[in-house]
mmCIF file of C-alpha atoms and ligand atoms in Angstrom:
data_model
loop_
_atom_site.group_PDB
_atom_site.id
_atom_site.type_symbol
_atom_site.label_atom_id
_atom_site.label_comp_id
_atom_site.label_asym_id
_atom_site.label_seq_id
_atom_site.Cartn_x
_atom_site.Cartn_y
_atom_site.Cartn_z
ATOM 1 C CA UNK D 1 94.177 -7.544 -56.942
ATOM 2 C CA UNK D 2 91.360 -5.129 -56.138
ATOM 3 C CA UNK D 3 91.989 -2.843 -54.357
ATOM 4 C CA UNK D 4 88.608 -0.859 -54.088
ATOM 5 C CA UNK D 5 86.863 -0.068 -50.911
ATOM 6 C CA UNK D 6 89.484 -1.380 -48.457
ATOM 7 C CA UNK D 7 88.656 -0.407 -45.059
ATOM 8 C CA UNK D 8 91.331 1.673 -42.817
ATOM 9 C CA UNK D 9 90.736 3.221 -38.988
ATOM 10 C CA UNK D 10 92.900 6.252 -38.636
ATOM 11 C CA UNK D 11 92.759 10.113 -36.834
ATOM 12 C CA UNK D 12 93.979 12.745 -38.664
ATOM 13 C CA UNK D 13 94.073 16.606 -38.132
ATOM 14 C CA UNK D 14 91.866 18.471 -40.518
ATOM 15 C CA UNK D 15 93.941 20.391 -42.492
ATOM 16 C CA UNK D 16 91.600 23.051 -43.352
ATOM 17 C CA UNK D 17 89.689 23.596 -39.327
ATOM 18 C CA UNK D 18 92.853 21.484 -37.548
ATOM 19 C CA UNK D 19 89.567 19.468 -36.314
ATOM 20 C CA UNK D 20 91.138 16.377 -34.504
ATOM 21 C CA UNK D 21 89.212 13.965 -36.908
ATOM 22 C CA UNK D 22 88.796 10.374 -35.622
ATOM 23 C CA UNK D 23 88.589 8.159 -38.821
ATOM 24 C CA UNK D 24 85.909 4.830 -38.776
ATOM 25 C CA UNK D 25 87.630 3.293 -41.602
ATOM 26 C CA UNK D 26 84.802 5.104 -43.601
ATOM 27 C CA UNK D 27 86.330 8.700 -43.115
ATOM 28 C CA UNK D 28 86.691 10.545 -46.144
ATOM 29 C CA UNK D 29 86.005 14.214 -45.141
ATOM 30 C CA UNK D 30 86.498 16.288 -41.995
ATOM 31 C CA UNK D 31 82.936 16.483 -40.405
ATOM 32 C CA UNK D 32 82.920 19.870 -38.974
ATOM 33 C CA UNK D 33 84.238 21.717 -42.273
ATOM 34 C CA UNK D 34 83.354 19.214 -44.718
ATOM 35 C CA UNK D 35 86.204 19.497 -46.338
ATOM 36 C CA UNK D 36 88.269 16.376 -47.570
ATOM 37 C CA UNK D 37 91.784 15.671 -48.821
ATOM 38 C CA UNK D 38 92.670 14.183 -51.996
ATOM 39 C CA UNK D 39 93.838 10.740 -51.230
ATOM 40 C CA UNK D 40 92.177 8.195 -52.750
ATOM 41 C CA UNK D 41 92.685 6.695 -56.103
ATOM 42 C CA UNK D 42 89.648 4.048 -55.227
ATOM 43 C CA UNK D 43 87.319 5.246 -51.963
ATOM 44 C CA UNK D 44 89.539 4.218 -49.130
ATOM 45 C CA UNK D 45 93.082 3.042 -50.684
ATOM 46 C CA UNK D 46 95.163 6.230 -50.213
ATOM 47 C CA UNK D 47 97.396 5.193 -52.791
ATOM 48 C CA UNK D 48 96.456 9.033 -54.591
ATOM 49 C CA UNK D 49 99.767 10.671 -54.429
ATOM 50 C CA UNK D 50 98.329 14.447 -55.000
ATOM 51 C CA UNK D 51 97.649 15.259 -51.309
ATOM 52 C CA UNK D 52 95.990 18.337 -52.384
ATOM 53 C CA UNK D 53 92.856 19.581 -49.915
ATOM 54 C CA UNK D 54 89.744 18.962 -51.273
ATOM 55 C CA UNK D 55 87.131 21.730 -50.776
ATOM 56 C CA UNK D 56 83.208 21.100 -50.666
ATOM 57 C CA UNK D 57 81.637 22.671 -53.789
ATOM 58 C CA UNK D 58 78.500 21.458 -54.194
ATOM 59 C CA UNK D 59 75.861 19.443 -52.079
ATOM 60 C CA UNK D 60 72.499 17.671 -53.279
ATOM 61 C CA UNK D 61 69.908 14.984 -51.831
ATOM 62 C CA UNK D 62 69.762 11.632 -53.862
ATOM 63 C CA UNK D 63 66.777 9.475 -52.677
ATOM 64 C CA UNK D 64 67.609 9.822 -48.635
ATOM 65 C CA UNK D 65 70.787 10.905 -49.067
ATOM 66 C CA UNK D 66 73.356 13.780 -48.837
ATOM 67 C CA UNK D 67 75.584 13.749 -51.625
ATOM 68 C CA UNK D 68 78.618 16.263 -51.077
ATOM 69 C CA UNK D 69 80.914 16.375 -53.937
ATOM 70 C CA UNK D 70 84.653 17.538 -53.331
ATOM 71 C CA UNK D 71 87.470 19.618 -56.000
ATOM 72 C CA UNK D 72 90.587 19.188 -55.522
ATOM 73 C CA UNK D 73 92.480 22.528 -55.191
ATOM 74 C CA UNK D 74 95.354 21.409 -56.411
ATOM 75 C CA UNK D 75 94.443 18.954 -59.664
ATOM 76 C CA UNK D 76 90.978 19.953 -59.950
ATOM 77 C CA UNK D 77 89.471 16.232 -59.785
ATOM 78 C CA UNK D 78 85.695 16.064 -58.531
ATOM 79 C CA UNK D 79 84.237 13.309 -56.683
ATOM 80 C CA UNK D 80 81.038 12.121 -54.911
ATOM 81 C CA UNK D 81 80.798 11.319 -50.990
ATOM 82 C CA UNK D 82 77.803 10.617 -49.322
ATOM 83 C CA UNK D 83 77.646 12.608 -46.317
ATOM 84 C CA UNK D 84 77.876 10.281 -42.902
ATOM 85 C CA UNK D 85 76.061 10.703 -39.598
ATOM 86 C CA UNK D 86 78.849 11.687 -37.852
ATOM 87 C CA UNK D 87 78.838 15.136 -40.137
ATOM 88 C CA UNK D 88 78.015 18.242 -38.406
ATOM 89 C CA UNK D 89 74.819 18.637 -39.845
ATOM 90 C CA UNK D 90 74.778 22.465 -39.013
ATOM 91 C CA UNK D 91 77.620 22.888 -41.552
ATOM 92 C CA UNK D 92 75.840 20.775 -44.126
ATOM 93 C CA UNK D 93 72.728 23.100 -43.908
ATOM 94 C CA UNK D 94 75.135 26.296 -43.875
ATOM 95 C CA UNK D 95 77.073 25.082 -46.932
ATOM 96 C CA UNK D 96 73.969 23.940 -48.658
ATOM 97 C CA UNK D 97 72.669 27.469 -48.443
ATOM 98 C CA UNK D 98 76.200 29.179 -49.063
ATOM 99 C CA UNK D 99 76.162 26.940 -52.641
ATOM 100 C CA UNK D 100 72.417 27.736 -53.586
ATOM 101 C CA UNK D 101 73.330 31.088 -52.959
ATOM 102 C CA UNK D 102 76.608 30.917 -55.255
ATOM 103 C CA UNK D 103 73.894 28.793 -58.268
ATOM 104 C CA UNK D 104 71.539 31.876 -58.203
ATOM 105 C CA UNK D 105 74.270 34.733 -58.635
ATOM 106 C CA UNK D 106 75.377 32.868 -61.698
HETATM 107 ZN ZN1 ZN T 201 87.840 20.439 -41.079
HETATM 108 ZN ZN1 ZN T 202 94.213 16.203 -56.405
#
């Protein structure tokens, strides 16, 4: 019945960097752009039919974590992702500063 947090290994292309992504099951967002695609309903089922690209908007620590959250271009939809090891932490730092910047000309 539940179908939350099932557990799928696949590659995909990035559609936003065309970074050769290759997935751990756990993959949610490309790790070089950070940007994710909007494809789950529940984290992992891709049963979300809007396909729409997903673009990083804002990023915050929780406890010891990197919390990245994601809006869909195409429905608008937020949602949470913790940010993995395997992320390009460069890009983290870079977007982290692009979206502090963005906050303080508000
Ligand atoms: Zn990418
Ligand atoms: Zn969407």
């Amino acid at each position: 019945m539940a179908k939350r947090f099932t557990k799928k290994k696949e590659n995909f292309i990035c559609e936003h960097c065309s970074w050769a992504v290759s997935g751990t099951g756990y993959t949610n967002h490309c790790p070089k752009c950070l940007w994710s695609k909007h494809v789950d309903i529940n984290p992992g089922d891709r049963d979300e039919e809007c396909s729409g690209l997903m673009k990083p908007v804002d990023l915050y620590k929780e406890g010891q974590n990197w919390v990245l959250v994601h809006q869909c271009e195409r429905c608008d939809i937020k949602k949470r992702n913790r940010i993995s090891e395997d992320d390009d932490f460069d890009e983290v730092i870079r977007l982290s500063q692009e979206i502090a910047d963005k906050k303080m000309k508000k």
